[in-house]
């Protein structure tokens, strides 16, 4: 069954340092996509980055990169050079492509606080 | 494009009342979904739709109904509101049901309180 696990309810990081937010997943589908979203205190959901199961390279988008370790079923988000505006909830999500369910499933999230 | 719109933004219901949360998108997206967000539980999928006339249950469908008569609209109906349905509700859409690479676009959310 499709499942996403985020084991860090909260994280702190010093401004300008890098931080890794953990995400592990479980699926029997060989084709799937992994997503990260940011939810600031204002409440909107902002898409950050995507990784496909067949992608050979780790995805990067500006200061965001996804550390994809397929054998370990992990898809950790790395934020480099943290900024105060990075303080938010971060959600990992997965979608299976070929199982026919087409569902996006989310983890429980990690609240990141960037310290000045 | 307005993207994904949701109405109302806030709602207070009494136990037993029914209501419909509205969701619309103007991006011609095939896939639409409803989530509820509760503290410590992330976003849980209530119902989703892969196209007009096609809906299916998510993780927490009990107490909710959906229909999809058009591509644009995907309303969520609470049949008989209960305090356990107090939550923030998000509607989301994405371009395609056939590929995994399309991210979801989210509406601004509806904060529902049931007393």
PDB file of C-alpha atoms in Angstrom:
ATOM      1  CA  UNK A   1       0.000   0.000   0.000  1.00  0.00           C
ATOM      2  CA  UNK A   2       1.047   3.539  -0.705  1.00  0.00           C
ATOM      3  CA  UNK A   3       2.541   5.227   2.348  1.00  0.00           C
ATOM      4  CA  UNK A   4       4.643   8.281   3.169  1.00  0.00           C
ATOM      5  CA  UNK A   5       6.477   8.708   6.470  1.00  0.00           C
ATOM      6  CA  UNK A   6       7.983  11.912   7.827  1.00  0.00           C
ATOM      7  CA  UNK A   7       9.547  11.181  11.203  1.00  0.00           C
ATOM      8  CA  UNK A   8      10.611  14.713  12.170  1.00  0.00           C
ATOM      9  CA  UNK A   9       7.682  16.679  13.580  1.00  0.00           C
ATOM     10  CA  UNK A  10       9.898  19.751  14.053  1.00  0.00           C
ATOM     11  CA  UNK A  11      13.346  20.950  13.051  1.00  0.00           C
ATOM     12  CA  UNK A  12      15.483  23.989  13.802  1.00  0.00           C
ATOM     13  CA  UNK A  13      18.230  25.354  11.579  1.00  0.00           C
ATOM     14  CA  UNK A  14      20.458  28.378  11.800  1.00  0.00           C
ATOM     15  CA  UNK A  15      20.085  30.957   9.054  1.00  0.00           C
ATOM     16  CA  UNK A  16      22.447  30.347   6.092  1.00  0.00           C
ATOM     17  CA  UNK A  17      22.999  26.699   7.037  1.00  0.00           C
ATOM     18  CA  UNK A  18      21.703  23.671   5.142  1.00  0.00           C
ATOM     19  CA  UNK A  19      18.984  21.401   6.484  1.00  0.00           C
ATOM     20  CA  UNK A  20      17.670  17.976   5.471  1.00  0.00           C
ATOM     21  CA  UNK A  21      14.048  17.006   5.935  1.00  0.00           C
ATOM     22  CA  UNK A  22      13.460  13.267   5.902  1.00  0.00           C
ATOM     23  CA  UNK A  23      10.873  11.375   3.888  1.00  0.00           C
ATOM     24  CA  UNK A  24      10.529   7.647   3.385  1.00  0.00           C
ATOM     25  CA  UNK A  25       7.909   5.968   1.267  1.00  0.00           C
ATOM     26  CA  UNK A  26       6.453   2.581   0.544  1.00  0.00           C
ATOM     27  CA  UNK A  27       5.001   1.404  -2.727  1.00  0.00           C
ATOM     28  CA  UNK A  28       4.926  -1.682  -4.884  1.00  0.00           C
ATOM     29  CA  UNK A  29       4.430   0.359  -8.048  1.00  0.00           C
ATOM     30  CA  UNK A  30       7.632   0.636 -10.133  1.00  0.00           C
ATOM     31  CA  UNK A  31       6.495   3.979 -11.538  1.00  0.00           C
ATOM     32  CA  UNK A  32       5.789   6.797  -9.128  1.00  0.00           C
ATOM     33  CA  UNK A  33       6.454  10.417  -8.433  1.00  0.00           C
ATOM     34  CA  UNK A  34       7.616  12.126  -5.280  1.00  0.00           C
ATOM     35  CA  UNK A  35       6.787  15.727  -4.423  1.00  0.00           C
ATOM     36  CA  UNK A  36       7.619  18.253  -1.752  1.00  0.00           C
ATOM     37  CA  UNK A  37       5.322  21.097  -0.763  1.00  0.00           C
ATOM     38  CA  UNK A  38       5.811  24.061   1.544  1.00  0.00           C
ATOM     39  CA  UNK A  39       3.036  25.492   3.687  1.00  0.00           C
ATOM     40  CA  UNK A  40       3.877  28.851   5.269  1.00  0.00           C
ATOM     41  CA  UNK A  41       1.916  30.179   8.214  1.00  0.00           C
ATOM     42  CA  UNK A  42      -0.442  31.884   5.764  1.00  0.00           C
ATOM     43  CA  UNK A  43      -1.738  28.428   4.885  1.00  0.00           C
ATOM     44  CA  UNK A  44      -1.269  28.079   1.126  1.00  0.00           C
ATOM     45  CA  UNK A  45       0.380  24.993  -0.336  1.00  0.00           C
ATOM     46  CA  UNK A  46       3.392  25.715  -2.529  1.00  0.00           C
ATOM     47  CA  UNK A  47       4.934  23.083  -4.791  1.00  0.00           C
ATOM     48  CA  UNK A  48       8.720  22.922  -4.437  1.00  0.00           C
ATOM     49  CA  UNK A  49      10.225  19.981  -6.272  1.00  0.00           C
ATOM     50  CA  UNK A  50       9.471  16.713  -8.062  1.00  0.00           C
ATOM     51  CA  UNK A  51      11.383  13.441  -8.509  1.00  0.00           C
ATOM     52  CA  UNK A  52      10.307  10.627 -10.782  1.00  0.00           C
ATOM     53  CA  UNK A  53      11.089   7.035  -9.897  1.00  0.00           C
ATOM     54  CA  UNK A  54      13.013   6.521 -13.121  1.00  0.00           C
ATOM     55  CA  UNK A  55      14.974   9.755 -12.940  1.00  0.00           C
ATOM     56  CA  UNK A  56      18.682   9.051 -12.805  1.00  0.00           C
ATOM     57  CA  UNK A  57      19.659  12.398 -11.363  1.00  0.00           C
ATOM     58  CA  UNK A  58      18.508  13.958  -8.117  1.00  0.00           C
ATOM     59  CA  UNK A  59      16.100  16.818  -8.744  1.00  0.00           C
ATOM     60  CA  UNK A  60      17.184  20.366  -7.969  1.00  0.00           C
ATOM     61  CA  UNK A  61      15.250  23.639  -7.968  1.00  0.00           C
ATOM     62  CA  UNK A  62      17.271  26.613  -6.827  1.00  0.00           C
ATOM     63  CA  UNK A  63      18.130  26.098  -3.152  1.00  0.00           C
ATOM     64  CA  UNK A  64      16.047  22.925  -2.994  1.00  0.00           C
ATOM     65  CA  UNK A  65      17.375  19.506  -3.887  1.00  0.00           C
ATOM     66  CA  UNK A  66      15.914  16.079  -3.438  1.00  0.00           C
ATOM     67  CA  UNK A  67      18.221  13.347  -2.174  1.00  0.00           C
ATOM     68  CA  UNK A  68      16.613  10.342  -3.837  1.00  0.00           C
ATOM     69  CA  UNK A  69      17.783   6.930  -2.637  1.00  0.00           C
ATOM     70  CA  UNK A  70      15.556   4.456  -4.421  1.00  0.00           C
ATOM     71  CA  UNK A  71      16.843   1.293  -2.776  1.00  0.00           C
ATOM     72  CA  UNK A  72      16.228   2.790   0.656  1.00  0.00           C
ATOM     73  CA  UNK A  73      12.902   4.296  -0.479  1.00  0.00           C
ATOM     74  CA  UNK A  74      13.854   7.705   0.781  1.00  0.00           C
ATOM     75  CA  UNK A  75      13.341  11.132  -0.781  1.00  0.00           C
ATOM     76  CA  UNK A  76      14.836  13.694   1.560  1.00  0.00           C
ATOM     77  CA  UNK A  77      14.537  17.405   0.884  1.00  0.00           C
ATOM     78  CA  UNK A  78      17.706  19.431   1.269  1.00  0.00           C
ATOM     79  CA  UNK A  79      17.426  23.183   1.663  1.00  0.00           C
ATOM     80  CA  UNK A  80      20.722  24.976   1.257  1.00  0.00           C
ATOM     81  CA  UNK A  81      21.550  28.404   2.706  1.00  0.00           C
ATOM     82  CA  UNK A  82      18.408  28.581   4.838  1.00  0.00           C
ATOM     83  CA  UNK A  83      16.534  31.850   5.000  1.00  0.00           C
ATOM     84  CA  UNK A  84      14.072  33.139   7.571  1.00  0.00           C
ATOM     85  CA  UNK A  85      11.347  32.822   4.940  1.00  0.00           C
ATOM     86  CA  UNK A  86      11.943  29.070   4.828  1.00  0.00           C
ATOM     87  CA  UNK A  87      10.218  28.720   8.202  1.00  0.00           C
ATOM     88  CA  UNK A  88       7.126  26.679   7.350  1.00  0.00           C
ATOM     89  CA  UNK A  89       5.564  23.224   7.311  1.00  0.00           C
ATOM     90  CA  UNK A  90       6.990  20.909   4.689  1.00  0.00           C
ATOM     91  CA  UNK A  91       5.088  17.966   3.271  1.00  0.00           C
ATOM     92  CA  UNK A  92       6.357  15.021   1.276  1.00  0.00           C
ATOM     93  CA  UNK A  93       3.878  13.393  -1.111  1.00  0.00           C
ATOM     94  CA  UNK A  94       3.795  10.498  -3.538  1.00  0.00           C
ATOM     95  CA  UNK A  95       1.717   9.495  -6.527  1.00  0.00           C
ATOM     96  CA  UNK A  96       1.709   6.088  -8.121  1.00  0.00           C
ATOM     97  CA  UNK A  97       1.474   6.168 -11.910  1.00  0.00           C
ATOM     98  CA  UNK A  98       0.448   2.752 -13.060  1.00  0.00           C
ATOM     99  CA  UNK A  99      -1.543   1.239 -10.234  1.00  0.00           C
ATOM    100  CA  UNK A 100      -4.696   2.907 -11.492  1.00  0.00           C
ATOM    101  CA  UNK A 101      -5.461   4.713  -8.262  1.00  0.00           C
ATOM    102  CA  UNK A 102      -3.863   8.036  -9.235  1.00  0.00           C
ATOM    103  CA  UNK A 103      -3.929   9.112  -5.637  1.00  0.00           C
ATOM    104  CA  UNK A 104      -1.536  11.636  -4.158  1.00  0.00           C
ATOM    105  CA  UNK A 105      -0.720  10.661  -0.587  1.00  0.00           C
ATOM    106  CA  UNK A 106       0.920  13.023   1.894  1.00  0.00           C
ATOM    107  CA  UNK A 107       3.067  12.586   4.953  1.00  0.00           C
ATOM    108  CA  UNK A 108       2.332  14.228   8.283  1.00  0.00           C
ATOM    109  CA  UNK A 109       4.779  17.048   7.664  1.00  0.00           C
ATOM    110  CA  UNK A 110       7.819  18.619   9.301  1.00  0.00           C
ATOM    111  CA  UNK A 111       7.712  22.086  10.821  1.00  0.00           C
ATOM    112  CA  UNK A 112      10.939  23.921  10.087  1.00  0.00           C
ATOM    113  CA  UNK A 113      12.013  26.948  12.076  1.00  0.00           C
ATOM    114  CA  UNK A 114      14.938  29.008  10.790  1.00  0.00           C
ATOM    115  CA  UNK A 115      16.779  30.885  13.531  1.00  0.00           C
ATOM    116  CA  UNK A 116      18.395  34.283  12.978  1.00  0.00           C
TER     117      UNK A 116
ATOM    118  CA  UNK B   1      -6.288  32.089 -14.700  1.00  0.00           C
ATOM    119  CA  UNK B   2      -7.832  32.109 -11.242  1.00  0.00           C
ATOM    120  CA  UNK B   3      -6.318  28.661 -10.562  1.00  0.00           C
ATOM    121  CA  UNK B   4      -8.169  26.668  -7.901  1.00  0.00           C
ATOM    122  CA  UNK B   5     -10.847  28.564  -6.019  1.00  0.00           C
ATOM    123  CA  UNK B   6     -12.693  27.474  -2.905  1.00  0.00           C
ATOM    124  CA  UNK B   7     -15.712  28.917  -1.175  1.00  0.00           C
ATOM    125  CA  UNK B   8     -16.389  29.711   1.560  1.00  0.00           C
ATOM    126  CA  UNK B   9     -13.117  30.558   3.329  1.00  0.00           C
ATOM    127  CA  UNK B  10     -14.635  30.128   6.774  1.00  0.00           C
ATOM    128  CA  UNK B  11     -17.743  28.297   7.939  1.00  0.00           C
ATOM    129  CA  UNK B  12     -19.302  27.459  11.284  1.00  0.00           C
ATOM    130  CA  UNK B  13     -21.896  24.686  11.384  1.00  0.00           C
ATOM    131  CA  UNK B  14     -23.974  23.142  14.098  1.00  0.00           C
ATOM    132  CA  UNK B  15     -23.892  19.387  14.580  1.00  0.00           C
ATOM    133  CA  UNK B  16     -26.260  17.702  12.148  1.00  0.00           C
ATOM    134  CA  UNK B  17     -26.316  20.492   9.585  1.00  0.00           C
ATOM    135  CA  UNK B  18     -25.339  19.795   6.010  1.00  0.00           C
ATOM    136  CA  UNK B  19     -23.397  21.978   3.629  1.00  0.00           C
ATOM    137  CA  UNK B  20     -21.407  21.979   0.415  1.00  0.00           C
ATOM    138  CA  UNK B  21     -17.853  23.207   0.050  1.00  0.00           C
ATOM    139  CA  UNK B  22     -17.317  24.529  -3.437  1.00  0.00           C
ATOM    140  CA  UNK B  23     -14.202  23.971  -5.525  1.00  0.00           C
ATOM    141  CA  UNK B  24     -13.549  25.124  -9.076  1.00  0.00           C
ATOM    142  CA  UNK B  25     -10.533  25.223 -11.364  1.00  0.00           C
ATOM    143  CA  UNK B  26     -10.076  26.944 -14.702  1.00  0.00           C
ATOM    144  CA  UNK B  27      -6.993  25.066 -15.897  1.00  0.00           C
ATOM    145  CA  UNK B  28      -8.829  22.195 -17.619  1.00  0.00           C
ATOM    146  CA  UNK B  29      -7.296  19.752 -15.169  1.00  0.00           C
ATOM    147  CA  UNK B  30      -8.474  16.148 -15.261  1.00  0.00           C
ATOM    148  CA  UNK B  31      -7.643  15.273 -11.693  1.00  0.00           C
ATOM    149  CA  UNK B  32      -9.229  16.903  -8.661  1.00  0.00           C
ATOM    150  CA  UNK B  33      -9.140  15.975  -5.009  1.00  0.00           C
ATOM    151  CA  UNK B  34     -10.241  16.980  -1.536  1.00  0.00           C
ATOM    152  CA  UNK B  35      -8.074  16.802   1.572  1.00  0.00           C
ATOM    153  CA  UNK B  36      -8.578  17.620   5.183  1.00  0.00           C
ATOM    154  CA  UNK B  37      -5.715  18.940   7.277  1.00  0.00           C
ATOM    155  CA  UNK B  38      -5.634  18.336  11.000  1.00  0.00           C
ATOM    156  CA  UNK B  39      -2.766  19.117  13.391  1.00  0.00           C
ATOM    157  CA  UNK B  40      -0.192  16.335  13.460  1.00  0.00           C
ATOM    158  CA  UNK B  41      -1.966  14.336  10.767  1.00  0.00           C
ATOM    159  CA  UNK B  42      -0.861  16.030   7.589  1.00  0.00           C
ATOM    160  CA  UNK B  43      -3.197  16.092   4.617  1.00  0.00           C
ATOM    161  CA  UNK B  44      -5.559  13.155   4.366  1.00  0.00           C
ATOM    162  CA  UNK B  45      -7.336  12.373   1.126  1.00  0.00           C
ATOM    163  CA  UNK B  46     -11.115  12.397   1.336  1.00  0.00           C
ATOM    164  CA  UNK B  47     -12.255  11.847  -2.258  1.00  0.00           C
ATOM    165  CA  UNK B  48     -10.745  12.311  -5.657  1.00  0.00           C
ATOM    166  CA  UNK B  49     -11.829  12.397  -9.286  1.00  0.00           C
ATOM    167  CA  UNK B  50      -9.974  11.441 -12.462  1.00  0.00           C
ATOM    168  CA  UNK B  51     -12.454  13.172 -14.757  1.00  0.00           C
ATOM    169  CA  UNK B  52     -16.048  14.292 -15.129  1.00  0.00           C
ATOM    170  CA  UNK B  53     -18.382  11.582 -13.903  1.00  0.00           C
ATOM    171  CA  UNK B  54     -15.636   9.570 -12.187  1.00  0.00           C
ATOM    172  CA  UNK B  55     -14.968   9.763  -8.467  1.00  0.00           C
ATOM    173  CA  UNK B  56     -13.413   7.487  -5.880  1.00  0.00           C
ATOM    174  CA  UNK B  57     -12.808   7.342  -2.166  1.00  0.00           C
ATOM    175  CA  UNK B  58      -9.616   8.325  -0.440  1.00  0.00           C
ATOM    176  CA  UNK B  59      -8.399   7.539   3.074  1.00  0.00           C
ATOM    177  CA  UNK B  60     -11.174   9.235   5.073  1.00  0.00           C
ATOM    178  CA  UNK B  61     -14.383   9.311   2.969  1.00  0.00           C
ATOM    179  CA  UNK B  62     -16.975   8.686   5.668  1.00  0.00           C
ATOM    180  CA  UNK B  63     -19.412  11.541   6.149  1.00  0.00           C
ATOM    181  CA  UNK B  64     -18.573  13.171   2.818  1.00  0.00           C
ATOM    182  CA  UNK B  65     -19.998  12.944  -0.684  1.00  0.00           C
ATOM    183  CA  UNK B  66     -18.658  14.244  -3.968  1.00  0.00           C
ATOM    184  CA  UNK B  67     -19.745  14.453  -7.567  1.00  0.00           C
ATOM    185  CA  UNK B  68     -18.046  15.708 -10.713  1.00  0.00           C
ATOM    186  CA  UNK B  69     -20.540  16.746 -13.347  1.00  0.00           C
ATOM    187  CA  UNK B  70     -18.105  19.089 -15.125  1.00  0.00           C
ATOM    188  CA  UNK B  71     -14.342  19.247 -15.536  1.00  0.00           C
ATOM    189  CA  UNK B  72     -14.237  22.548 -13.662  1.00  0.00           C
ATOM    190  CA  UNK B  73     -16.206  21.825 -10.494  1.00  0.00           C
ATOM    191  CA  UNK B  74     -15.751  19.332  -7.686  1.00  0.00           C
ATOM    192  CA  UNK B  75     -18.012  20.102  -4.707  1.00  0.00           C
ATOM    193  CA  UNK B  76     -17.658  18.348  -1.360  1.00  0.00           C
ATOM    194  CA  UNK B  77     -20.854  17.703   0.594  1.00  0.00           C
ATOM    195  CA  UNK B  78     -21.010  17.172   4.316  1.00  0.00           C
ATOM    196  CA  UNK B  79     -24.146  15.142   4.898  1.00  0.00           C
ATOM    197  CA  UNK B  80     -24.621  15.619   8.653  1.00  0.00           C
ATOM    198  CA  UNK B  81     -21.821  17.624  10.211  1.00  0.00           C
ATOM    199  CA  UNK B  82     -20.058  16.287  13.299  1.00  0.00           C
ATOM    200  CA  UNK B  83     -17.489  17.976  15.565  1.00  0.00           C
ATOM    201  CA  UNK B  84     -14.906  15.468  14.251  1.00  0.00           C
ATOM    202  CA  UNK B  85     -15.207  17.168  10.872  1.00  0.00           C
ATOM    203  CA  UNK B  86     -13.787  20.404  12.244  1.00  0.00           C
ATOM    204  CA  UNK B  87     -10.757  20.877  10.027  1.00  0.00           C
ATOM    205  CA  UNK B  88      -9.191  22.832   7.214  1.00  0.00           C
ATOM    206  CA  UNK B  89     -10.288  21.522   3.831  1.00  0.00           C
ATOM    207  CA  UNK B  90      -8.179  21.840   0.713  1.00  0.00           C
ATOM    208  CA  UNK B  91      -9.190  21.225  -2.842  1.00  0.00           C
ATOM    209  CA  UNK B  92      -6.459  20.474  -5.377  1.00  0.00           C
ATOM    210  CA  UNK B  93      -6.165  19.731  -9.076  1.00  0.00           C
ATOM    211  CA  UNK B  94      -3.549  18.460 -11.486  1.00  0.00           C
ATOM    212  CA  UNK B  95      -3.268  18.240 -15.234  1.00  0.00           C
ATOM    213  CA  UNK B  96      -3.283  14.549 -15.886  1.00  0.00           C
ATOM    214  CA  UNK B  97      -4.272  11.292 -14.335  1.00  0.00           C
ATOM    215  CA  UNK B  98      -2.025   9.237 -16.552  1.00  0.00           C
ATOM    216  CA  UNK B  99       1.377  10.508 -15.528  1.00  0.00           C
ATOM    217  CA  UNK B 100       3.026  10.880 -12.173  1.00  0.00           C
ATOM    218  CA  UNK B 101       4.981  14.033 -12.894  1.00  0.00           C
ATOM    219  CA  UNK B 102       2.254  16.617 -12.563  1.00  0.00           C
ATOM    220  CA  UNK B 103       2.116  18.489  -9.301  1.00  0.00           C
ATOM    221  CA  UNK B 104      -1.146  19.442  -7.688  1.00  0.00           C
ATOM    222  CA  UNK B 105      -2.344  23.017  -7.502  1.00  0.00           C
ATOM    223  CA  UNK B 106      -4.118  23.831  -4.265  1.00  0.00           C
ATOM    224  CA  UNK B 107      -6.945  26.139  -3.397  1.00  0.00           C
ATOM    225  CA  UNK B 108      -6.630  28.519  -0.429  1.00  0.00           C
ATOM    226  CA  UNK B 109      -8.552  26.225   1.907  1.00  0.00           C
ATOM    227  CA  UNK B 110     -11.800  26.346   3.863  1.00  0.00           C
ATOM    228  CA  UNK B 111     -11.655  26.467   7.642  1.00  0.00           C
ATOM    229  CA  UNK B 112     -14.686  24.594   8.978  1.00  0.00           C
ATOM    230  CA  UNK B 113     -15.783  24.521  12.595  1.00  0.00           C
ATOM    231  CA  UNK B 114     -18.588  22.233  13.742  1.00  0.00           C
ATOM    232  CA  UNK B 115     -20.060  23.019  17.169  1.00  0.00           C
TER     233      UNK B 115
END
